[in-house]
Short mmCIF file of C-alpha atoms in Angstrom, two decimals:
data_model
loop_
_atom_site.label_atom_id
_atom_site.label_comp_id
_atom_site.label_asym_id
_atom_site.label_seq_id
_atom_site.Cartn_x
_atom_site.Cartn_y
_atom_site.Cartn_z
CA UNK A 83 -38.82 -39.00 -45.80
CA UNK A 84 -36.43 -40.65 -48.32
CA UNK A 85 -37.01 -37.80 -50.70
CA UNK A 86 -36.09 -35.31 -47.91
CA UNK A 87 -32.97 -37.28 -47.17
CA UNK A 88 -31.89 -37.30 -50.84
CA UNK A 89 -32.63 -33.59 -51.19
CA UNK A 90 -30.47 -33.11 -48.04
CA UNK A 91 -27.64 -34.96 -49.66
CA UNK A 92 -27.87 -32.81 -52.79
CA UNK A 93 -27.99 -29.62 -50.68
CA UNK A 94 -25.05 -30.88 -48.61
CA UNK A 95 -22.86 -31.30 -51.68
CA UNK A 96 -23.99 -27.93 -53.04
CA UNK A 97 -23.38 -26.14 -49.72
CA UNK A 98 -19.96 -27.59 -49.28
CA UNK A 99 -18.99 -26.66 -52.84
CA UNK A 100 -20.40 -23.14 -52.40
CA UNK A 101 -18.58 -22.69 -49.10
CA UNK A 102 -15.26 -23.81 -50.64
CA UNK A 103 -15.85 -21.42 -53.57
CA UNK A 104 -16.95 -18.43 -51.41
CA UNK A 105 -14.34 -18.64 -48.70
CA UNK A 106 -10.70 -18.55 -49.90
CA UNK A 107 -8.57 -21.38 -48.55
CA UNK A 108 -5.75 -18.92 -48.07
CA UNK A 109 -6.12 -15.18 -47.24
CA UNK A 110 -2.78 -13.46 -46.73
CA UNK A 111 -2.84 -10.47 -44.36
CA UNK A 112 -1.90 -7.24 -46.17
CA UNK A 113 -0.32 -4.10 -44.83
CA UNK A 114 -0.80 -1.05 -47.10
CA UNK A 115 2.45 -0.34 -49.01
CA UNK A 116 4.11 2.98 -48.15
CA UNK A 117 5.59 4.02 -51.43
CA UNK A 118 6.94 7.42 -52.31
CA UNK A 119 7.51 8.67 -55.83
CA UNK A 120 11.14 9.50 -56.59
CA UNK A 121 11.93 12.94 -58.03
CA UNK A 122 13.64 11.45 -61.02
CA UNK A 123 11.15 8.71 -61.62
CA UNK A 124 10.49 5.30 -60.04
CA UNK A 125 9.11 4.46 -56.61
CA UNK A 126 10.88 4.43 -53.31
CA UNK A 127 10.02 2.08 -50.47
CA UNK A 128 11.90 1.63 -47.29
CA UNK A 129 12.13 -1.18 -44.90
CA UNK A 130 14.05 -1.64 -41.66
CA UNK A 131 15.18 -4.27 -39.20
CA UNK A 132 15.22 -3.48 -35.46
CA UNK A 133 18.30 -5.05 -33.86
CA UNK A 134 18.58 -7.33 -32.09
CA UNK A 135 14.82 -8.20 -31.67
CA UNK A 136 14.11 -8.82 -35.46
CA UNK A 137 17.11 -11.15 -35.89
CA UNK A 138 16.07 -14.85 -36.34
CA UNK A 139 19.41 -16.40 -37.08
CA UNK A 140 23.13 -15.65 -37.30
CA UNK A 141 25.06 -18.44 -38.81
CA UNK A 142 28.79 -18.29 -39.22
CA UNK A 143 31.64 -20.58 -38.35
CA UNK A 144 33.49 -19.91 -35.12
CA UNK A 145 30.78 -17.65 -33.55
CA UNK A 146 30.92 -17.62 -29.73
CA UNK A 147 27.18 -17.32 -29.10
CA UNK A 148 24.74 -19.13 -31.39
CA UNK A 149 21.49 -17.49 -32.42
CA UNK A 150 19.03 -19.04 -32.04
CA UNK A 151 20.09 -21.02 -28.96
CA UNK A 152 20.86 -24.55 -30.07
CA UNK A 153 21.91 -23.63 -33.59
CA UNK A 154 24.65 -25.84 -34.91
CA UNK A 155 26.42 -24.21 -37.89
CA UNK A 156 27.80 -26.85 -40.28
CA UNK A 157 31.55 -27.47 -39.74
CA UNK A 158 32.07 -27.97 -43.44
CA UNK A 159 35.12 -26.27 -45.03
CA UNK A 160 32.91 -25.02 -47.88
CA UNK A 161 30.88 -22.87 -45.48
CA UNK A 162 33.84 -21.53 -43.48
CA UNK A 163 33.72 -18.10 -45.15
CA UNK A 164 29.89 -17.81 -45.27
CA UNK A 165 27.85 -15.71 -42.80
CA UNK A 166 24.08 -16.11 -43.16
CA UNK A 167 21.52 -13.97 -41.25
CA UNK A 168 17.75 -14.20 -41.20
CA UNK A 169 15.51 -11.30 -40.08
CA UNK A 170 11.99 -10.08 -39.83
CA UNK A 171 11.64 -6.87 -41.83
CA UNK A 172 9.40 -3.93 -41.02
CA UNK A 173 7.82 -1.21 -43.15
CA UNK A 174 7.98 2.55 -42.35
CA UNK A 175 5.09 2.11 -39.84
CA UNK A 176 7.32 -0.31 -37.85
CA UNK A 177 4.94 -3.21 -38.72
CA UNK A 178 6.54 -6.53 -39.59
CA UNK A 179 5.70 -7.21 -43.20
CA UNK A 180 8.10 -9.93 -44.26
CA UNK A 181 11.28 -11.92 -43.73
CA UNK A 182 14.72 -11.48 -45.22
CA UNK A 183 18.09 -13.09 -45.51
CA UNK A 184 21.50 -11.47 -45.80
CA UNK A 185 24.37 -13.70 -46.90
CA UNK A 186 27.98 -12.48 -46.88
CA UNK A 187 30.66 -14.76 -48.32
CA UNK A 188 34.15 -14.58 -49.65
CA UNK A 189 35.47 -16.92 -52.34
CA UNK A 190 37.75 -16.78 -55.43
CA UNK A 191 35.27 -14.40 -57.25
CA UNK A 192 35.55 -11.87 -54.40
CA UNK A 193 33.26 -10.76 -51.63
CA UNK A 194 29.51 -11.42 -52.03
CA UNK A 195 26.72 -9.71 -50.17
CA UNK A 196 23.19 -10.85 -51.18
CA UNK A 197 19.84 -9.99 -49.73
CA UNK A 198 16.52 -11.75 -50.31
CA UNK A 199 13.40 -9.96 -49.13
CA UNK A 200 10.28 -12.00 -48.95
CA UNK A 201 6.97 -10.26 -48.53
CA UNK A 202 4.29 -13.06 -48.39
CA UNK A 203 1.43 -11.07 -49.88
CA UNK A 204 3.54 -9.42 -52.61
CA UNK A 205 6.56 -11.51 -53.68
CA UNK A 206 10.27 -11.68 -53.22
CA UNK A 207 13.31 -9.62 -54.21
CA UNK A 208 16.91 -10.69 -54.86
CA UNK A 209 19.49 -7.98 -54.32
CA UNK A 210 23.30 -8.16 -54.96
CA UNK A 211 25.16 -5.50 -52.89
CA UNK A 212 28.34 -4.06 -53.99
CA UNK A 213 30.97 -5.17 -51.49
CA UNK A 214 32.63 -1.74 -51.05
CA UNK A 215 30.82 0.47 -48.45
CA UNK A 216 30.28 4.18 -49.27
CA UNK A 217 30.81 6.89 -46.74
CA UNK A 218 28.34 7.28 -43.88
CA UNK A 219 28.02 3.45 -43.77
CA UNK A 220 25.90 3.15 -46.96
CA UNK A 221 26.23 0.16 -49.25
CA UNK A 222 24.37 0.06 -52.54
CA UNK A 223 23.17 -2.83 -54.64
CA UNK A 224 21.02 -3.77 -57.54
CA UNK A 225 17.65 -5.52 -57.66
CA UNK A 226 18.60 -8.60 -59.74
CA UNK A 227 15.40 -10.44 -59.81
CA UNK A 228 11.96 -10.65 -58.22
CA UNK A 229 8.86 -12.71 -58.13
CA UNK A 230 5.14 -11.74 -58.51
CA UNK A 231 4.77 -8.01 -57.84
CA UNK A 232 8.59 -7.47 -58.10
CA UNK A 233 9.08 -9.61 -61.24
CA UNK A 234 8.92 -6.72 -63.74
CA UNK A 235 10.97 -4.41 -61.57
CA UNK A 236 14.61 -3.41 -61.51
CA UNK A 237 16.36 -0.74 -59.54
CA UNK A 238 18.69 0.07 -56.73
CA UNK A 239 18.71 -0.87 -53.06
CA UNK A 240 20.87 0.65 -50.28
CA UNK A 241 21.58 -0.72 -46.80
CA UNK A 242 22.75 1.36 -43.88
CA UNK A 243 23.23 0.75 -40.18
CA UNK A 244 21.55 3.38 -38.03
CA UNK A 245 22.54 3.36 -34.32
CA UNK A 246 19.79 4.28 -31.88
CA UNK A 247 20.58 7.38 -29.97
CA UNK A 248 17.28 7.81 -28.02
CA UNK A 249 18.69 6.30 -24.83
CA UNK A 250 15.40 4.47 -24.06
CA UNK A 251 15.99 1.22 -22.12
CA UNK A 252 13.53 -0.75 -24.31
CA UNK A 253 14.73 0.75 -27.63
CA UNK A 254 16.53 -1.27 -30.15
CA UNK A 255 20.35 -0.95 -30.35
CA UNK A 256 19.95 0.31 -33.83
CA UNK A 257 18.46 -0.65 -37.18
CA UNK A 258 19.41 -1.80 -40.60
CA UNK A 259 17.71 0.43 -43.15
CA UNK A 260 16.96 -0.90 -46.58
CA UNK A 261 15.74 1.68 -49.15
CA UNK A 262 14.54 0.38 -52.49
CA UNK A 263 14.14 2.44 -55.57
CA UNK A 264 12.05 0.38 -58.07
CA UNK A 265 11.70 1.08 -61.73
CA UNK A 266 10.12 -0.99 -64.51
CA UNK A 267 12.92 -2.97 -66.22
CA UNK A 268 12.53 -1.14 -69.50
CA UNK A 269 12.87 2.21 -67.75
CA UNK A 270 15.93 1.00 -65.90
CA UNK A 271 17.51 -0.09 -69.23
CA UNK A 272 16.79 3.32 -70.88
CA UNK A 273 18.21 5.23 -67.97
CA UNK A 274 21.45 3.13 -68.16
CA UNK A 275 21.68 3.93 -71.83
CA UNK A 276 21.29 7.67 -71.18
CA UNK A 277 23.88 7.80 -68.43
CA UNK A 278 27.21 8.92 -70.00
CA UNK B 202 -42.05 -32.85 -38.90
CA UNK B 203 -39.09 -33.50 -36.64
CA UNK B 204 -38.15 -36.80 -38.39
CA UNK B 205 -38.10 -34.92 -41.74
CA UNK B 206 -35.72 -32.33 -40.26
CA UNK B 207 -33.45 -35.07 -38.94
CA UNK B 208 -33.48 -36.74 -42.41
CA UNK B 209 -32.60 -33.39 -44.05
CA UNK B 210 -29.83 -32.80 -41.48
CA UNK B 211 -28.39 -36.31 -41.98
CA UNK B 212 -28.59 -35.79 -45.77
CA UNK B 213 -26.75 -32.49 -45.44
CA UNK B 214 -23.96 -34.13 -43.41
CA UNK B 215 -23.67 -37.10 -45.82
CA UNK B 216 -23.71 -34.72 -48.83
CA UNK B 217 -20.88 -32.65 -47.35
CA UNK B 218 -18.98 -35.86 -46.62
CA UNK B 219 -19.47 -37.08 -50.21
CA UNK B 220 -18.16 -33.70 -51.48
CA UNK B 221 -15.03 -33.86 -49.37
CA UNK B 222 -14.27 -37.52 -50.47
CA UNK B 223 -14.94 -36.50 -54.11
CA UNK B 224 -12.59 -33.54 -53.69
CA UNK B 225 -9.74 -35.75 -52.33
CA UNK B 226 -10.16 -38.60 -54.78
CA UNK B 227 -11.19 -36.48 -57.80
CA UNK B 228 -9.93 -38.47 -60.86
CA UNK B 229 -9.88 -35.20 -62.98
CA UNK B 230 -7.11 -33.85 -60.71
CA UNK B 231 -4.41 -35.81 -62.54
CA UNK B 232 -0.81 -36.24 -61.26
CA UNK B 233 1.61 -33.73 -62.67
CA UNK B 234 3.66 -36.41 -64.53
CA UNK B 235 7.30 -36.27 -65.59
CA UNK B 236 9.28 -33.04 -65.13
CA UNK B 237 10.60 -31.57 -68.45
CA UNK B 238 14.04 -31.25 -66.84
CA UNK B 239 14.36 -34.96 -66.01
CA UNK B 240 14.88 -35.63 -69.77
CA UNK B 241 17.02 -32.60 -70.51
CA UNK B 242 20.37 -33.08 -72.26
CA UNK B 243 21.74 -29.79 -70.99
CA UNK B 244 24.24 -29.53 -68.17
CA UNK B 245 22.50 -29.56 -64.75
CA UNK B 246 23.29 -28.65 -61.16
CA UNK B 247 21.72 -31.35 -59.07
CA UNK B 248 21.33 -30.46 -55.38
CA UNK B 249 19.75 -32.27 -52.52
CA UNK B 250 18.76 -31.37 -48.92
CA UNK B 251 17.13 -32.97 -46.01
CA UNK B 252 13.43 -32.62 -45.87
CA UNK B 253 13.41 -33.36 -42.07
CA UNK B 254 13.17 -30.08 -40.10
CA UNK B 255 15.48 -31.32 -37.32
CA UNK B 256 18.23 -32.02 -39.92
CA UNK B 257 18.18 -28.37 -41.26
CA UNK B 258 20.15 -25.52 -39.83
CA UNK B 259 17.03 -23.54 -38.99
CA UNK B 260 13.33 -23.99 -39.68
CA UNK B 261 10.82 -21.49 -38.40
CA UNK B 262 7.11 -20.76 -38.95
CA UNK B 263 4.14 -19.64 -36.89
CA UNK B 264 4.70 -22.54 -34.37
CA UNK B 265 1.26 -24.04 -34.99
CA UNK B 266 2.17 -25.80 -38.21
CA UNK B 267 2.63 -29.61 -38.55
CA UNK B 268 6.36 -28.84 -39.08
CA UNK B 269 7.83 -27.92 -35.79
CA UNK B 270 10.38 -25.00 -35.70
CA UNK B 271 13.98 -26.00 -35.18
CA UNK B 272 16.06 -25.35 -33.02
CA UNK B 273 13.18 -25.16 -30.41
CA UNK B 274 14.06 -21.64 -29.30
CA UNK B 275 14.10 -20.04 -32.72
CA UNK B 276 12.02 -16.89 -33.09
CA UNK B 277 8.63 -17.79 -34.61
CA UNK B 278 6.84 -15.95 -37.36
CA UNK B 279 3.71 -15.03 -35.41
CA UNK B 280 2.92 -11.56 -36.85
CA UNK B 281 -0.14 -11.50 -39.11
CA UNK B 282 1.63 -10.68 -42.45
CA UNK B 283 4.08 -13.60 -42.01
CA UNK B 284 1.95 -16.04 -40.15
CA UNK B 285 1.33 -18.25 -43.19
CA UNK B 286 5.04 -18.37 -44.05
CA UNK B 287 8.03 -20.41 -43.15
CA UNK B 288 11.82 -20.02 -43.60
CA UNK B 289 14.39 -22.75 -43.73
CA UNK B 290 18.19 -22.60 -43.94
CA UNK B 291 19.84 -25.87 -44.86
CA UNK B 292 22.99 -27.37 -46.28
CA UNK B 293 22.73 -28.22 -49.92
CA UNK B 294 24.54 -31.36 -51.10
CA UNK B 295 25.71 -32.37 -54.52
CA UNK B 296 25.00 -35.63 -56.37
CA UNK B 297 27.86 -37.41 -54.37
CA UNK B 298 26.38 -36.29 -51.03
CA UNK B 299 29.16 -33.77 -50.39
CA UNK B 300 28.42 -30.29 -49.09
CA UNK B 301 27.85 -28.07 -52.12
CA UNK B 302 26.69 -24.83 -50.38
CA UNK B 303 24.03 -23.15 -48.37
CA UNK B 304 20.30 -22.90 -49.23
CA UNK B 305 17.70 -20.59 -47.70
CA UNK B 306 14.08 -21.17 -48.56
CA UNK B 307 11.17 -18.78 -47.98
CA UNK B 308 7.65 -20.28 -48.43
CA UNK B 309 4.22 -18.79 -48.12
CA UNK B 310 0.82 -20.24 -48.58
CA UNK B 311 -0.56 -18.88 -51.86
CA UNK B 312 -3.91 -17.15 -52.42
CA UNK B 313 -4.04 -18.97 -55.75
CA UNK B 314 -4.81 -22.20 -53.78
CA UNK B 315 -7.91 -23.86 -55.37
CA UNK B 316 -8.65 -27.11 -53.62
CA UNK B 317 -11.51 -27.81 -56.09
CA UNK B 318 -8.93 -27.91 -58.85
CA UNK B 319 -6.41 -29.94 -56.87
CA UNK B 320 -4.15 -26.92 -56.25
CA UNK B 321 -2.68 -26.47 -52.81
CA UNK B 322 -0.23 -23.76 -53.81
CA UNK B 323 2.84 -22.39 -52.05
CA UNK B 324 4.77 -19.38 -53.36
CA UNK B 325 8.45 -19.95 -52.51
CA UNK B 326 11.84 -18.43 -53.16
CA UNK B 327 15.22 -20.08 -52.72
CA UNK B 328 18.57 -18.39 -52.17
CA UNK B 329 21.44 -20.68 -52.86
CA UNK B 330 25.09 -19.97 -52.39
CA UNK B 331 27.52 -22.36 -53.93
CA UNK B 332 31.16 -21.51 -52.93
CA UNK B 333 33.43 -21.10 -55.94
CA UNK B 334 30.42 -20.87 -58.32
CA UNK B 335 28.33 -18.08 -56.99
CA UNK B 336 24.71 -17.40 -55.82
CA UNK B 337 21.32 -18.21 -57.32
CA UNK B 338 17.76 -17.02 -56.77
CA UNK B 339 14.92 -19.40 -57.56
CA UNK B 340 11.32 -18.29 -57.59
CA UNK B 341 8.56 -20.81 -57.97
CA UNK B 342 4.96 -21.80 -57.13
CA UNK B 343 4.72 -25.23 -55.75
CA UNK B 344 1.65 -27.52 -55.80
CA UNK B 345 1.52 -29.61 -52.66
CA UNK B 346 -1.81 -31.29 -53.46
CA UNK B 347 -0.38 -34.74 -54.31
CA UNK B 348 1.73 -34.77 -51.16
CA UNK B 349 -1.28 -33.71 -49.13
CA UNK B 350 -3.51 -36.39 -50.71
CA UNK B 351 -0.99 -39.22 -50.81
CA UNK B 352 0.99 -38.65 -47.53
CA UNK B 353 -0.56 -36.11 -45.11
CA UNK B 354 -4.23 -37.26 -45.25
CA UNK B 355 -3.32 -40.97 -44.94
CA UNK B 356 -1.15 -40.06 -41.90
CA UNK B 357 -4.17 -38.33 -40.29
CA UNK B 358 -6.36 -41.34 -41.12
CA UNK B 359 -3.91 -43.82 -39.72
CA UNK B 360 -4.44 -45.00 -36.17
CA UNK B 361 -0.77 -44.48 -35.49
CA UNK B 362 -1.03 -40.83 -36.75
CA UNK B 363 1.84 -41.61 -39.20
CA UNK B 364 2.49 -42.66 -42.79
CA UNK B 365 5.22 -44.91 -44.11
CA UNK B 366 5.89 -45.75 -47.74
CA UNK B 367 7.57 -44.36 -50.77
CA UNK B 368 6.38 -41.09 -52.31
CA UNK B 369 8.28 -39.24 -54.96
CA UNK B 370 6.88 -36.16 -56.73
CA UNK B 371 7.66 -32.85 -58.24
CA UNK B 372 6.53 -29.82 -56.25
CA UNK B 373 7.34 -27.08 -58.72
CA UNK B 374 4.31 -26.01 -60.78
CA UNK B 375 5.49 -22.67 -62.24
CA UNK B 376 5.93 -19.93 -63.18
CA UNK B 377 7.48 -21.50 -66.31
CA UNK B 378 5.12 -22.69 -69.06
CA UNK B 379 6.27 -26.25 -68.61
CA UNK B 380 5.85 -26.09 -64.80
CA UNK B 381 9.44 -25.11 -64.09
CA UNK B 382 10.87 -22.51 -61.63
CA UNK B 383 12.64 -19.35 -62.78
CA UNK B 384 16.27 -19.16 -61.75
CA UNK B 385 18.49 -16.05 -61.86
CA UNK B 386 22.17 -16.17 -61.32
CA UNK B 387 23.41 -13.57 -58.93
CA UNK B 388 27.18 -13.69 -58.52
CA UNK B 389 30.23 -15.61 -59.62
CA UNK B 390 30.17 -17.67 -62.79
CA UNK B 391 26.35 -17.88 -62.60
CA UNK B 392 25.95 -14.02 -62.61
CA UNK B 393 23.28 -12.93 -64.99
CA UNK B 394 22.31 -16.34 -66.13
CA UNK B 395 18.57 -17.12 -66.64
CA UNK B 396 17.81 -20.79 -66.00
CA UNK B 397 15.05 -23.18 -65.10
CA UNK B 398 14.69 -25.60 -62.15
CA UNK B 399 12.43 -28.20 -60.64
CA UNK B 400 12.17 -29.06 -56.94
CA UNK B 401 11.04 -32.50 -56.04
CA UNK B 402 10.55 -34.36 -52.83
CA UNK B 403 11.01 -38.05 -51.85
CA UNK B 404 9.32 -39.03 -48.60
CA UNK B 405 9.46 -42.32 -46.74
CA UNK B 406 7.89 -41.49 -43.35
CA UNK B 407 5.59 -38.76 -42.05
CA UNK B 408 4.26 -38.17 -38.64
CA UNK B 409 1.24 -35.96 -37.79
CA UNK B 410 3.01 -34.68 -34.69
CA UNK B 411 6.53 -33.92 -36.18
CA UNK B 412 5.90 -33.56 -39.92
CA UNK B 413 8.36 -35.30 -42.27
CA UNK B 414 10.37 -38.01 -40.46
CA UNK B 415 12.32 -39.37 -43.47
CA UNK B 416 12.32 -37.11 -46.54
CA UNK B 417 14.77 -35.62 -48.97
CA UNK B 418 14.34 -32.72 -51.26
CA UNK B 419 16.02 -32.28 -54.64
CA UNK B 420 16.65 -29.29 -56.87
CA UNK B 421 17.49 -29.82 -60.49
CA UNK B 422 18.81 -26.58 -62.15
CA UNK B 423 19.25 -26.63 -65.88
CA UNK B 424 22.15 -24.54 -67.07
CA UNK B 425 21.93 -22.65 -70.40
CA UNK B 426 23.31 -24.68 -73.37
CA UNK B 427 25.77 -21.94 -74.23
CA UNK B 428 26.93 -20.28 -71.04
CA UNK B 429 29.15 -17.74 -72.79
CA UNK B 430 26.43 -16.66 -75.09
CA UNK B 431 24.07 -16.29 -72.15
CA UNK B 432 26.58 -14.25 -70.25
CA UNK B 433 27.07 -12.01 -73.29
CA UNK B 434 23.30 -11.56 -73.73
CA UNK B 435 22.75 -10.72 -70.06
CA UNK B 436 25.63 -8.31 -69.97
CA UNK B 437 24.26 -6.39 -73.06
CA UNK B 438 20.81 -6.07 -71.56
#
């Protein structure tokens, strides 16, 4: 019986090790990417934010109604000209695939509008938008840096507010559309050189 | 026959228990040691932030985590693709404790987690805005194994469901070769700069129910030795 007990201990150690090896401790849920190939090279992927349901936080000094309820934006002078928002972001199938922040600020260096898009199974993107808006409500920016899947990529990103005109009672008020055009960094560099 | 089956079953249980204890106290999973940035002679930006959720501006996650979302009514990240993630917005303070800017941290449990190797990995990204200086993006992988082993597991084992003591450790484990985070300057005087950073945490109390009770996070960002040359190099890229 002692031999059986010792065999049991050895089997127990082996089974626990095998279980830990076979079953991943973390398994991120993945949604298939919806990527289109751009006519002039690179890949296009679009995301959107349904407003107001995908908004997690709006932080700014002097705002009348805090979001979320109970939020206390710091009263520090340094953050007086900063507006930070957090959102859930959706892919073209309207499925939530990540979270994002949009920070708008004004200081001596001018107006700053930065996005960070975080897609847990893929990585993060850091985008600097140009402060001046183009016609039709577009604003363009550049993909400055990324992590994991987005680390070797450069490219352009545009943001646009699209009001909802369906008239449905449950429909969002509108949505923020983010369209990314990725390119490998070497390609981006070569294109910039070719542009007169 | 039955007594042999009982002996085998007990052996299996004890074997699995020995494996778990060996996993937690594995001497081959050495501590990460001194951060390379702690001995740098380059100029650094030293920032700190509260590690206590209720002292942040916003903390949200799936709602089932040991860290409770704050404020209570904040929207939670319950959808499957973001369920293993959390977001925090917090005030960043300088070395004198004055407000230096705003920090937003995105964290997700990493599929590179290997508990057998002492790696409880988190993929995270910081966005930091420092008024007057510009914005920064920090991407890093963090290893929370030592914090798990030295703080969280003792808290669960304690009859009071809490831990008190002094724990100080580096969380950053990459992607830099020396275990540093990659930093990209976005705007202002930091625009285009490539830098390195290390995030560390000092904890003094932890509760199973509420998560960190007394804790402070630190970010040490090493600026390039020659800022002007770095600006020139980045603008010619």
